[in-house]
Amino acid sequence: MSSGNGQQRAGGEEAAPPEQLALMREAVRKAKEPRAKPRTWRGAALARELPVARVLVDKGVLHLDRYFDYAVPEELDAVARPGVRVRVRFGAGGRNVREGRREGGGLIDGFLVERVAESDYSGPLAALAQVVSPEPVLSPELLGLARAVADRYAGSVADVLQLAVPPRHARAEAAEMGPPPAPPSAPDPKSWRRYGRGAEFLGSLASGGSPRAVWTALPGPQWAEEIALAVQATLASGRGALVVVPAGRPAARVDAALRGLIGDGQHALLTADAGQERRYREWLAVRRGAVRAVVGTRAAMFAPVRNLGLVVVWDDGDASHSDDNAPFPHVREVLELRASRDKCAFLLGGWGCTVEAAQLVESGWAAPLVADREQVRAAAPLVRTVGDGDLARDEAARAARLPTLAWEVVREGLRHGPVLVQVPRRGYVPRMACAQCRAPARCRHCAGPLAAQDAGELRCCWCGREETSWHCPECGGFRLRAQVVGARRTAEELGRAFPAVPVRTSGREQVLDTVPSTSALVVSTPGAEPVAEGGYAAALLLDGWAMLSRPDLRAGEDALRRWIGAGALVRPQSAGGTVVVVAEPTLRPVQALVRWDPVGHAVRELAERAELGFPPVSRMAAVSGKAEAVAEFLRGAELPPDAEVLGPVPVPVGEAGRPRRAGGPPPGERWERALVRVRPGSGAALASALKTALAARTARGGSGGSGGSDAVRIRIDPPDIG
DNA sequence: AGCACGCCGACT
DNA sequence: GTCGGCGTGCTC
């Protein structure tokens, strides 16, 4: 078998004299001899032991997702250890054969993966240009994890490492670090006793066990200390622990709780808002084993904790647990991988319960950690609803835009302390719902969401089929309405309704951390709610129907999660805490809130998704790009036999209000998106098929993952499948 | 993605 | 004869 290159060369040499031709053929054959001895083009001396370095080049492109061999010069022998960052010449410029070997190609970064005696590569090896630093940042464990994540998400290892290894900072690296402090003693389980087998769980951690649990936390501020106790128990067993929370504020709470329990110095805080130097210093402290525990936001999910004994994710339904860089790994999934690979304990906690969490319990992978109903009733606020019927009957509501019940609860609450008002954030996508019962309109073929198109016709956002005779399967209605959200004005009007009371707002721009226990109206968007000292006296959850009627698979789950998140900051019912939600009391998430039963909701939701073939019971991948590119890609890909392709359908350009996520179509281009769905168990096969097809495509002609006009993008577990 | 190599048409 | 377009294929 001769390479294409060789054929070409031979063709061009036909005019050359025979003896010269023979010489050239000889040269070609020589270059192809297997097990070529490593040599540099300067003939520099090589390391005597293991002179070949296997290098992972730091380029996200998929067809470069493998190792390249380089020769190790003698002078780099000592520092060229596995795991260090290196720079190498890489690119076509390196093989200018004619005028003797000349340096070419650009210098690019990479990681030295291992040192070996011989190379499989048949050509002459280039030499490592530089060892950037002797710090072995890429351990075999981290590389293994990065590879597993890359496989799970059909991405490249280099892309994952970009998320996993922070940029180097020389000054941070120079700092000396001491040995880790002595482990703390095993904790008293304290409030963990409120959960059925909570004390048992902590005991298992402390004695070196690796239990896995989905924990439904009771409302209130105790959760941070409960996580800290789990960390303490794990440290007591001589192992390390990793906690990932959705944002800086909850990270600060767990940090404070840990300080309170075991003091400073046992753990590092890894959050995005730290500067580069501090980030790298903290990360190094973890890698070097100077600290044994980590609390942080999503980038911390890869933290190289030594002898990992426990991983924790808090509030896994929060969107910020999903990384927004390729290949878009999710904290819960990555920590599941870590727990499996490292055989360590796993704790997924939240006030609510995601469908994915319910699935972990149902599959038997994790055990439920819940309090009994009596405990729940004692800790949760009283929840009351205001539905359409109430509103219609309510004269006062029409005038004041505030239902009588809501008004009364707020007024009464303000007599005892602060009152939280939750208003939805702007920017929910208006799609279609039943005008009568407000159930989202769904496609009768694949159950995707229906949306009105530019021309006015009704189409499925997944499979693209037109719907001409829709009627509501819930209530039999046949009229549709577009969903519109207008919110903030309500807050201003509220302020006018209670003129003597101070109004404070907390939102995306300015997030309040805490508010005092004095009477005030606290208006907040979901996720930005300040914690009130002693708890809120009441909470008012407005425009619930708008949250619920988004035609998103997770609309109900999301709404419930946000309500629960607000309600958990309210005093218990026994202390007068009351929540009013403006939403139909017949709807499932509303009922779940009233009963404070997030697990029941998630379990029912899971059963329904299994029936309809929705994630997470099936796995989905989105393929998007220009129409021809998507079609060609799908034609070329060898998808698993059970794969089902939905669509493609046009990607809406700049849908009203929805912020365009990174990875959308460039301005002015019309893109399409297809969804590929497989049965449970075929997820890995799907990811692998997509990765192979993408790599082949890029290597062939197309312009691969990022740039070019014929690019396609793959996203496993797309977040917005309508 | 870059980047060189090589074939094929235009021009001093 | 040589210069330079861009179509292919490789990168240790």
XYZ file of C-alpha atoms (C1' of nucleotides) in Angstrom:
746
model
C 0.000 0.000 0.000
C 1.509 3.275 -0.974
C 0.342 6.571 0.400
C -1.304 9.152 -1.829
C 1.743 11.273 -1.367
C 4.036 8.624 -2.764
C 1.855 8.103 -5.795
C 1.873 11.747 -6.559
C 5.590 12.010 -6.233
C 6.155 9.070 -8.543
C 3.803 10.573 -11.142
C 5.684 13.832 -11.180
C 9.033 12.080 -11.609
C 8.255 10.178 -14.731
C 10.519 12.461 -16.784
C 13.499 11.944 -14.474
C 16.388 9.625 -15.471
C 15.855 6.055 -14.250
C 18.785 5.955 -11.805
C 17.584 9.172 -10.090
C 14.105 7.745 -9.941
C 15.400 4.648 -8.231
C 17.230 6.767 -5.666
C 14.082 8.673 -4.870
C 12.087 5.500 -4.531
C 14.723 4.254 -2.156
C 14.409 7.448 -0.100
C 10.670 7.035 0.079
C 10.953 3.402 1.164
C 13.472 4.335 3.822
C 11.157 6.969 5.242
C 8.438 4.377 5.479
C 10.439 1.785 7.322
C 8.606 1.004 10.528
C 10.064 1.791 13.933
C 12.149 4.622 12.625
C 14.742 5.710 15.114
C 13.828 9.120 16.435
C 16.003 11.850 15.080
C 15.750 15.575 14.865
C 16.549 17.519 11.796
C 19.471 19.108 13.484
C 20.848 15.800 14.578
C 20.856 16.936 18.200
C 21.507 14.374 20.887
C 18.444 12.604 22.225
C 17.465 11.423 25.631
C 19.025 8.021 26.241
C 16.051 6.509 28.045
C 12.605 6.599 26.433
C 13.523 9.130 23.738
C 10.007 9.358 22.291
C 7.336 11.651 23.757
C 3.691 11.062 22.977
C 2.049 14.458 22.764
C -1.590 15.527 22.747
C -1.676 18.681 20.658
C -3.901 21.340 22.089
C -6.187 21.779 19.131
C -9.859 21.012 19.454
C -10.166 19.695 15.920
C -11.518 16.195 15.981
C -9.281 14.458 13.455
C -6.283 15.597 15.512
C -7.783 13.899 18.549
C -4.897 11.461 18.907
C -1.284 11.484 19.979
C 1.714 12.625 17.956
C 5.216 11.375 18.629
C 8.127 13.726 19.143
C 11.779 13.146 19.860
C 13.023 14.198 23.297
C 16.298 16.159 23.100
C 18.815 15.270 25.783
C 18.636 18.672 27.442
C 14.858 18.320 27.945
C 15.124 14.759 29.239
C 14.787 15.666 32.910
C 11.794 18.008 32.603
C 9.933 16.200 29.820
C 7.891 14.135 32.279
C 4.393 12.800 31.611
C 1.739 15.434 32.234
C 3.788 18.559 31.535
C 2.816 21.245 29.089
C 5.027 21.361 25.997
C 5.349 23.344 22.809
C 5.935 21.572 19.525
C 6.241 22.401 15.858
C 3.142 21.214 14.165
C 1.926 21.630 10.620
C 2.692 20.916 7.006
C 5.646 23.296 7.008
C 7.744 20.733 8.813
C 8.344 18.425 5.882
C 10.256 20.361 3.333
C 12.355 17.468 2.143
C 14.127 19.102 -0.738
C 16.501 21.524 0.932
C 17.327 19.283 3.833
C 15.072 19.408 6.866
C 14.128 22.880 7.815
C 12.044 24.055 10.697
C 8.509 24.861 9.725
C 4.985 24.858 10.992
C 3.922 26.918 13.922
C 4.679 26.323 17.567
C 1.623 25.029 19.307
C 0.860 23.969 22.859
C 0.319 20.414 23.920
C 0.528 17.981 26.790
C 3.168 15.309 27.120
C 1.139 12.172 27.743
C 3.846 9.524 28.099
C 7.454 8.658 27.334
C 8.086 5.529 25.260
C 11.095 3.758 23.759
C 9.971 3.592 20.161
C 7.532 5.285 17.853
C 4.983 3.612 15.611
C 5.308 6.519 13.262
C 7.228 5.676 10.110
C 8.592 9.124 9.357
C 11.346 11.120 11.032
C 10.277 12.636 14.317
C 10.427 16.316 15.081
C 11.857 17.284 18.437
C 9.990 18.800 21.346
C 10.556 22.513 20.993
C 10.081 23.382 24.649
C 8.854 22.135 27.980
C 6.734 25.015 29.181
C 6.998 24.107 32.829
C 7.941 21.041 34.868
C 4.531 21.016 36.601
C 2.766 17.778 35.634
C -0.696 19.289 35.230
C -2.229 16.405 33.297
C -2.364 13.308 35.477
C -3.396 9.954 34.018
C -6.659 10.213 35.993
C -7.486 13.623 34.560
C -6.625 12.471 31.052
C -8.813 9.421 31.490
C -11.675 11.570 32.726
C -11.227 14.038 29.855
C -11.331 11.168 27.386
C -14.486 9.749 28.960
C -16.153 13.161 28.849
C -15.053 13.671 25.244
C -16.566 10.310 24.326
C -19.781 11.008 26.193
C -20.211 14.348 24.373
C -18.773 13.528 20.945
C -16.044 16.129 21.463
C -12.269 16.169 21.418
C -10.052 15.553 24.429
C -8.276 18.846 23.767
C -11.563 20.735 24.053
C -12.306 19.094 27.377
C -8.817 19.834 28.666
C -9.333 23.468 27.848
C -12.136 23.415 30.418
C -10.316 21.177 32.848
C -6.827 22.682 33.092
C -6.692 26.401 33.851
C -4.212 28.613 31.991
C -0.751 28.591 33.469
C 0.480 31.408 35.632
C 4.222 31.328 36.307
C 4.174 33.254 39.578
C 1.476 31.021 41.020
C 3.517 27.997 40.043
C 6.613 29.226 41.854
C 4.850 29.360 45.225
C 5.821 26.645 47.678
C 3.050 24.675 49.299
C 3.082 22.719 52.465
C 1.652 19.292 53.185
C -2.107 19.020 53.802
C -3.337 19.600 57.336
C -4.255 16.584 59.416
C -7.730 15.291 58.586
C -10.559 16.427 60.862
C -12.365 13.956 63.056
C -15.633 12.410 61.924
C -18.550 14.798 62.473
C -21.688 14.473 64.497
C -24.439 14.016 61.899
C -26.521 16.866 63.390
C -29.341 17.849 61.019
C -28.617 14.878 58.742
C -30.678 12.911 61.237
C -33.730 14.577 59.726
C -33.298 12.386 56.666
C -34.194 8.729 56.883
C -30.737 7.291 56.420
C -28.789 10.528 56.655
C -26.687 9.562 59.651
C -25.939 6.227 58.030
C -24.800 8.008 54.877
C -22.374 10.192 56.823
C -21.123 7.197 58.755
C -20.390 5.362 55.537
C -18.422 8.332 54.207
C -16.425 8.595 57.412
C -15.502 4.927 57.359
C -14.248 4.965 53.772
C -17.423 3.803 52.034
C -18.689 5.052 48.672
C -22.458 5.440 48.938
C -24.369 7.164 46.150
C -27.433 9.217 46.978
C -29.994 11.602 45.555
C -30.809 13.887 48.420
C -33.943 15.983 48.609
C -33.039 18.734 51.023
C -35.602 20.146 53.406
C -36.419 23.821 52.839
C -34.312 26.288 54.764
C -30.657 27.289 55.010
C -29.359 24.031 56.528
C -28.257 22.479 53.239
C -24.881 24.244 53.139
C -23.870 22.887 56.515
C -25.172 19.464 55.587
C -22.891 19.434 52.563
C -20.027 20.631 54.737
C -20.686 17.754 57.125
C -20.510 15.266 54.258
C -17.182 16.795 53.238
C -15.902 16.595 56.794
C -16.903 12.947 57.043
C -15.067 12.174 53.806
C -11.931 14.025 54.930
C -12.060 12.102 58.179
C -11.728 8.896 56.159
C -8.458 10.234 54.733
C -9.941 10.949 51.315
C -10.630 14.143 49.356
C -13.971 15.712 48.437
C -15.361 17.882 45.649
C -18.475 20.083 45.820
C -19.922 21.837 42.767
C -22.667 24.446 43.135
C -24.305 26.575 40.452
C -22.997 30.042 41.386
C -20.711 32.130 43.518
C -23.271 32.813 46.252
C -24.017 29.198 47.137
C -20.287 28.490 46.869
C -19.683 31.164 49.491
C -22.307 29.550 51.747
C -20.696 26.121 51.598
C -17.298 27.750 52.035
C -18.499 29.531 55.162
C -20.081 26.365 56.530
C -16.841 24.440 55.998
C -14.813 27.111 57.748
C -17.231 26.925 60.630
C -16.839 23.170 60.892
C -13.202 22.412 60.155
C -11.546 25.801 59.868
C -9.405 27.229 57.113
C -6.795 25.373 55.131
C -8.576 22.113 54.454
C -10.283 23.257 51.295
C -9.954 25.464 48.225
C -12.610 27.692 46.700
C -12.615 27.500 42.911
C -14.944 30.009 41.314
C -14.984 31.711 37.961
C -14.754 35.252 39.284
C -11.263 34.783 40.718
C -8.411 36.183 38.643
C -6.168 33.957 36.567
C -3.351 33.866 39.066
C -5.540 33.002 42.012
C -7.444 30.411 40.032
C -4.273 28.662 39.016
C -2.787 28.883 42.501
C -5.838 27.292 44.097
C -5.997 24.651 41.383
C -2.307 23.838 41.917
C -2.837 23.579 45.650
C -5.432 20.920 44.919
C -3.285 19.098 42.384
C -0.256 19.101 44.648
C -2.347 17.775 47.493
C -1.892 20.794 49.746
C -5.673 20.873 50.202
C -7.956 17.871 50.157
C -11.365 19.388 49.480
C -12.750 21.712 46.817
C -15.849 23.877 46.682
C -16.552 25.600 43.400
C -18.665 26.342 40.384
C -18.822 24.198 37.275
C -15.195 24.422 36.097
C -14.322 22.846 39.447
C -15.996 19.615 38.313
C -12.632 18.625 36.847
C -10.576 19.656 39.887
C -7.720 17.157 40.366
C -8.584 16.253 43.945
C -6.239 13.611 45.369
C -7.713 10.294 46.422
C -11.218 11.435 45.654
C -13.740 10.061 48.118
C -16.876 12.104 47.438
C -18.358 14.266 44.684
C -21.318 16.549 45.399
C -23.518 18.520 43.040
C -26.059 20.921 44.483
C -29.195 21.959 42.542
C -28.442 20.083 39.337
C -31.454 21.599 37.594
C -29.759 24.987 37.465
C -28.826 25.837 33.879
C -25.383 27.064 34.850
C -24.314 23.484 35.560
C -24.163 23.099 31.807
C -20.860 24.342 30.405
C -21.224 26.779 27.539
C -18.091 25.715 25.726
C -17.700 22.711 23.448
C -18.468 19.917 24.078
C -20.893 21.373 26.658
C -20.465 18.890 29.496
C -22.914 18.940 32.391
C -21.695 18.875 35.989
C -24.039 16.076 37.017
C -22.918 13.851 34.146
C -19.229 14.558 34.682
C -19.488 13.850 38.397
C -21.355 10.629 37.635
C -18.439 9.651 35.437
C -15.989 10.532 38.182
C -17.911 8.581 40.799
C -17.950 5.530 38.542
C -14.332 5.804 37.457
C -12.889 6.629 40.868
C -15.313 4.393 42.775
C -16.081 7.257 45.102
C -19.234 8.439 46.831
C -21.770 10.576 45.009
C -24.239 13.064 46.458
C -26.713 14.935 44.312
C -28.700 17.382 46.394
C -31.315 20.062 45.984
C -34.560 21.359 47.401
C -36.163 20.136 44.205
C -35.609 17.028 42.144
C -34.736 16.822 38.477
C -35.988 14.087 36.210
C -32.394 12.984 35.733
C -32.006 12.642 39.488
C -35.194 10.587 39.677
C -33.782 8.369 36.964
C -30.610 7.769 38.973
C -32.799 6.492 41.791
C -35.089 4.486 39.563
C -32.217 2.751 37.841
C -30.805 1.828 41.223
C -27.568 3.701 40.604
C -28.204 5.957 43.600
C -30.310 5.646 46.720
C -32.892 8.244 47.763
C -32.076 10.363 50.791
C -35.320 11.996 51.851
C -37.103 13.178 54.964
C -40.468 11.724 55.922
C -43.682 13.662 55.257
C -43.910 14.877 58.828
C -40.485 16.513 58.636
C -41.412 18.061 55.285
C -44.659 19.481 56.603
C -42.859 20.943 59.593
C -40.206 22.671 57.497
C -42.193 23.854 54.463
C -44.354 26.967 54.192
C -48.082 26.900 53.538
C -48.727 27.132 49.786
C -51.882 28.693 48.371
C -52.877 29.115 44.741
C -54.673 31.694 42.666
C -56.033 30.236 39.438
C -57.886 31.668 36.472
C -61.231 30.995 38.085
C -60.292 33.017 41.126
C -59.026 35.814 38.942
C -62.216 35.938 36.884
C -64.335 36.170 39.991
C -62.042 38.675 41.580
C -63.181 42.225 40.853
C -60.372 43.706 42.877
C -57.785 41.767 40.934
C -58.862 43.296 37.688
C -58.463 46.780 39.035
C -55.277 46.295 41.035
C -53.727 43.585 38.849
C -53.215 41.686 42.037
C -55.538 38.981 43.293
C -57.175 39.627 46.635
C -55.600 36.587 48.229
C -52.134 37.644 47.108
C -52.694 41.136 48.388
C -53.829 39.878 51.761
C -50.942 37.482 52.162
C -48.426 40.162 51.302
C -50.006 42.644 53.691
C -50.120 40.113 56.503
C -46.565 38.969 55.779
C -45.219 42.500 55.863
C -46.408 42.785 59.455
C -43.939 40.043 60.417
C -40.953 40.519 58.156
C -39.727 40.691 54.576
C -41.874 39.403 51.715
C -40.371 37.924 48.576
C -41.962 38.583 45.195
C -40.713 36.372 42.393
C -41.168 37.720 38.882
C -40.059 35.785 35.790
C -37.141 37.036 33.803
C -37.834 38.645 30.481
C -37.257 36.650 27.372
C -39.361 33.523 27.452
C -40.090 32.392 23.952
C -43.657 32.898 22.898
C -44.916 29.726 21.339
C -48.342 28.193 21.135
C -50.563 26.847 23.853
C -54.211 25.955 24.254
C -56.201 29.142 24.708
C -58.514 27.383 27.115
C -56.357 25.283 29.451
C -52.946 26.657 28.461
C -51.371 23.273 27.940
C -48.478 23.607 25.487
C -49.483 22.576 21.970
C -47.593 19.485 20.857
C -47.057 17.628 17.606
C -49.244 14.537 17.249
C -46.446 12.612 15.535
C -43.397 13.148 17.697
C -44.791 15.291 20.527
C -42.452 18.163 19.747
C -43.613 21.716 20.507
C -45.709 23.578 17.960
C -44.855 27.113 16.948
C -46.403 29.562 14.532
C -44.087 30.113 11.576
C -43.384 33.344 9.731
C -46.069 32.543 7.162
C -48.539 31.897 9.944
C -48.769 28.142 9.618
C -48.347 25.892 12.616
C -45.340 23.591 12.551
C -43.545 21.180 14.827
C -40.186 22.502 16.016
C -38.711 19.014 16.003
C -39.910 17.150 12.916
C -41.158 20.104 10.889
C -44.522 18.583 10.090
C -47.334 21.040 9.624
C -50.341 20.845 11.881
C -53.559 21.945 10.214
C -56.258 20.676 12.535
C -54.915 21.017 16.035
C -57.064 20.413 19.026
C -56.066 20.196 22.635
C -55.756 16.609 23.925
C -56.155 17.873 27.492
C -59.402 19.783 27.328
C -60.585 19.406 23.731
C -60.173 23.100 23.017
C -59.231 24.111 19.495
C -58.146 27.708 19.864
C -54.507 28.604 20.298
C -52.855 31.556 21.932
C -49.344 32.879 21.791
C -47.702 33.160 25.167
C -46.454 36.573 26.134
C -44.608 37.595 29.247
C -44.598 41.037 30.695
C -43.407 41.178 34.249
C -41.484 43.884 35.895
C -44.275 46.389 35.822
C -46.141 44.274 38.317
C -43.380 44.912 40.811
C -43.626 48.657 40.423
C -47.362 48.463 40.890
C -46.832 46.390 43.983
C -44.665 49.090 45.424
C -47.477 51.567 44.898
C -49.946 49.235 46.556
C -47.847 49.229 49.736
C -46.514 52.767 49.846
C -45.085 52.702 53.357
C -42.862 49.685 52.712
C -39.361 49.783 51.240
C -38.991 47.868 47.950
C -35.697 46.216 47.133
C -34.933 44.448 43.885
C -32.519 41.674 43.046
C -31.929 40.576 39.475
C -29.407 39.585 36.919
C -27.650 42.941 36.959
C -27.529 43.400 40.672
C -27.922 40.417 42.918
C -28.557 41.002 46.601
C -27.005 38.427 48.858
C -29.065 38.861 51.990
C -31.787 41.130 53.326
C -32.478 41.962 56.980
C -35.424 40.562 58.872
C -37.279 43.888 58.771
C -40.405 44.438 56.712
C -39.678 45.015 53.036
C -40.865 43.929 49.639
C -38.058 42.051 47.924
C -38.645 41.736 44.196
C -36.413 39.184 42.528
C -36.044 37.143 39.391
C -35.682 33.376 39.818
C -32.264 32.369 41.052
C -31.394 35.823 42.337
C -33.455 35.667 45.526
C -31.600 37.076 48.512
C -31.594 35.035 51.679
C -33.621 36.721 54.407
C -32.400 36.612 57.964
C -34.764 34.331 59.781
C -36.608 33.553 56.553
C -39.231 35.452 54.592
C -42.614 35.886 56.178
C -44.255 35.228 52.813
C -43.557 34.842 49.135
C -45.624 35.759 46.118
C -44.885 33.842 42.918
C -46.274 35.803 39.992
C -47.099 34.877 36.426
C -46.750 31.204 37.095
C -48.697 30.368 33.960
C -46.036 32.097 31.865
C -43.339 29.873 33.323
C -45.461 26.815 32.777
C -46.601 27.461 29.251
C -43.161 27.591 27.692
C -43.171 24.764 25.179
C -40.000 23.419 26.686
C -39.708 19.880 27.852
C -38.523 21.144 31.192
C -41.070 23.930 31.608
C -42.980 22.223 34.415
C -39.858 20.988 36.120
C -38.189 24.393 35.840
C -41.187 26.252 37.171
C -41.435 23.913 40.128
C -37.711 24.180 40.782
C -37.906 27.961 40.871
C -40.951 28.036 43.079
C -39.397 25.552 45.445
C -36.222 27.631 45.406
C -38.187 30.680 46.509
C -40.403 28.780 48.927
C -37.370 27.243 50.629
C -36.376 30.741 51.781
C -39.733 31.242 53.517
C -40.366 30.412 57.165
C -42.067 27.124 57.964
C -45.836 27.009 58.072
C -45.699 26.720 61.857
C -43.976 30.101 61.986
C -46.595 31.629 59.718
C -44.683 31.259 56.440
C -47.000 31.419 53.442
C -46.480 31.191 49.691
C -48.978 32.328 47.081
C -48.535 31.104 43.545
C -50.542 32.622 40.727
C -51.158 29.529 38.621
C -53.860 26.970 37.920
C -54.120 24.671 40.937
C -54.957 21.733 38.682
C -51.581 21.750 36.956
C -49.148 19.087 38.019
C -46.226 21.315 39.071
C -48.594 23.530 41.049
C -49.980 20.543 42.886
C -46.469 19.334 43.574
C -45.639 22.715 45.090
C -48.753 22.709 47.251
C -47.853 19.272 48.573
C -44.146 20.146 48.594
C -43.443 16.949 46.728
C -40.705 17.561 44.152
C -39.755 13.886 44.038
C -43.262 12.739 43.184
C -43.323 15.288 40.399
C -40.009 14.160 38.978
C -41.020 10.506 39.138
C -44.252 11.133 37.236
C -42.416 13.300 34.740
C -39.867 10.520 34.248
C -42.581 7.954 33.563
C -44.136 10.238 31.001
C -40.859 10.872 29.239
C -40.157 7.181 29.075
C -43.498 6.711 27.394
C -42.905 9.481 24.869
C -39.280 8.655 24.194
C -37.960 11.907 25.614
C -34.639 12.581 27.312
C -33.255 11.621 29.690
C -34.869 8.255 29.053
C -33.790 8.372 25.432
C -30.683 10.269 24.479
C -30.789 13.044 21.930
C -28.209 14.869 19.870
C -28.697 17.995 17.809
C -26.976 18.368 14.443
C -27.081 21.887 13.086
C -25.601 23.834 10.209
C -26.546 24.868 6.713
C -29.247 22.725 5.164
C -26.968 20.900 2.684
C -24.294 20.376 5.327
C -26.723 18.802 7.783
C -28.276 16.613 5.077
C -24.888 15.467 3.816
C -23.642 14.788 7.315
C -26.654 12.664 8.166
C -26.304 10.762 4.889
C -22.669 9.993 5.620
C -22.972 9.120 9.296
C -23.366 5.492 10.269
C -25.851 5.981 13.056
C -26.790 3.177 15.451
C -29.633 1.003 14.114
C -32.190 2.339 16.564
C -31.420 5.975 15.768
C -34.360 8.058 14.706
C -33.813 11.342 12.883
C -36.362 14.090 13.557
C -36.363 16.961 11.108
C -34.314 18.800 10.049
C -36.206 22.021 10.620
C -35.035 25.619 10.201
C -33.320 27.144 13.211
C -35.269 30.242 14.109
C -33.106 33.322 13.630
C -32.961 35.517 16.703
C -36.213 34.366 18.202
C -37.939 37.140 20.077
C -36.235 37.792 23.362
C -34.188 34.627 23.472
C -30.527 35.430 23.818
C -28.590 33.641 21.120
C -26.343 31.101 22.701
C -22.826 30.572 21.509
C -22.868 28.091 18.658
C -25.851 29.478 16.821
C -25.839 30.437 13.171
C -23.642 33.387 12.184
C -25.662 36.487 11.334
C -27.298 36.302 7.945
C -27.073 32.528 7.575
C -30.043 30.234 7.556
C -29.421 27.082 9.493
C -31.281 23.896 10.012
C -31.264 21.528 12.920
C -32.004 17.839 13.094
C -32.480 15.864 16.280
C -31.204 12.329 16.488
C -32.754 10.180 19.156
C -31.722 6.740 20.377
C -33.075 4.328 22.949
C -31.582 4.118 26.411
C -28.265 2.324 26.275
C -27.359 3.506 22.793
C -26.105 6.888 23.950
C -22.448 5.949 23.739
C -22.909 4.412 20.303
C -24.636 7.557 19.095
C -21.897 9.845 20.408
C -19.223 7.664 18.883
C -20.963 7.512 15.490
C -21.373 11.271 15.402
C -17.765 11.833 16.417
C -16.477 9.474 13.742
C -18.630 11.050 11.059
C -17.554 14.530 12.074
C -13.870 13.632 12.078
C -14.084 11.944 8.675
C -15.928 14.895 7.269
C -13.434 17.412 8.559
C -10.474 15.434 7.331
C -12.009 15.023 3.891
C -12.961 18.381 2.544
C -15.190 20.259 4.856
C -14.123 22.855 7.294
C -14.827 20.838 10.343
C -16.241 21.836 13.652
C -15.907 25.552 13.844
C -15.348 28.061 11.090
C -16.298 27.280 7.517
C -19.568 27.634 5.747
C -20.221 23.908 5.409
C -19.638 23.255 9.123
C -22.009 21.195 11.216
C -22.252 21.375 14.973
C -23.090 18.492 17.209
C -24.579 18.850 20.610
C -25.354 15.909 22.817
C -28.209 16.541 25.282
C -29.277 19.808 23.627
C -30.739 22.036 26.329
C -33.526 23.574 24.283
C -35.476 20.859 22.586
C -38.774 22.617 23.019
C -7.645 24.748 10.328
C -3.230 26.025 7.949
C 0.021 25.001 4.641
C 2.845 22.928 1.068
C 2.913 20.332 -2.990
C 1.704 19.718 -7.835
C -0.864 20.167 -11.915
C -2.418 23.278 -15.559
C -3.219 27.683 -18.049
C -1.253 32.611 -19.155
C 2.517 35.511 -20.263
C 7.734 37.806 -20.638
C 10.433 28.331 -20.603
C 8.592 30.355 -15.855
C 4.889 32.347 -12.721
C 0.988 31.585 -9.965
C -3.947 29.935 -9.625
C -6.310 26.592 -6.518
C -7.480 21.534 -5.732
C -5.707 17.604 -2.358
C -3.978 15.705 1.528
C -1.066 15.766 5.770
C 0.248 17.391 10.188
C 4.842 13.269 14.632
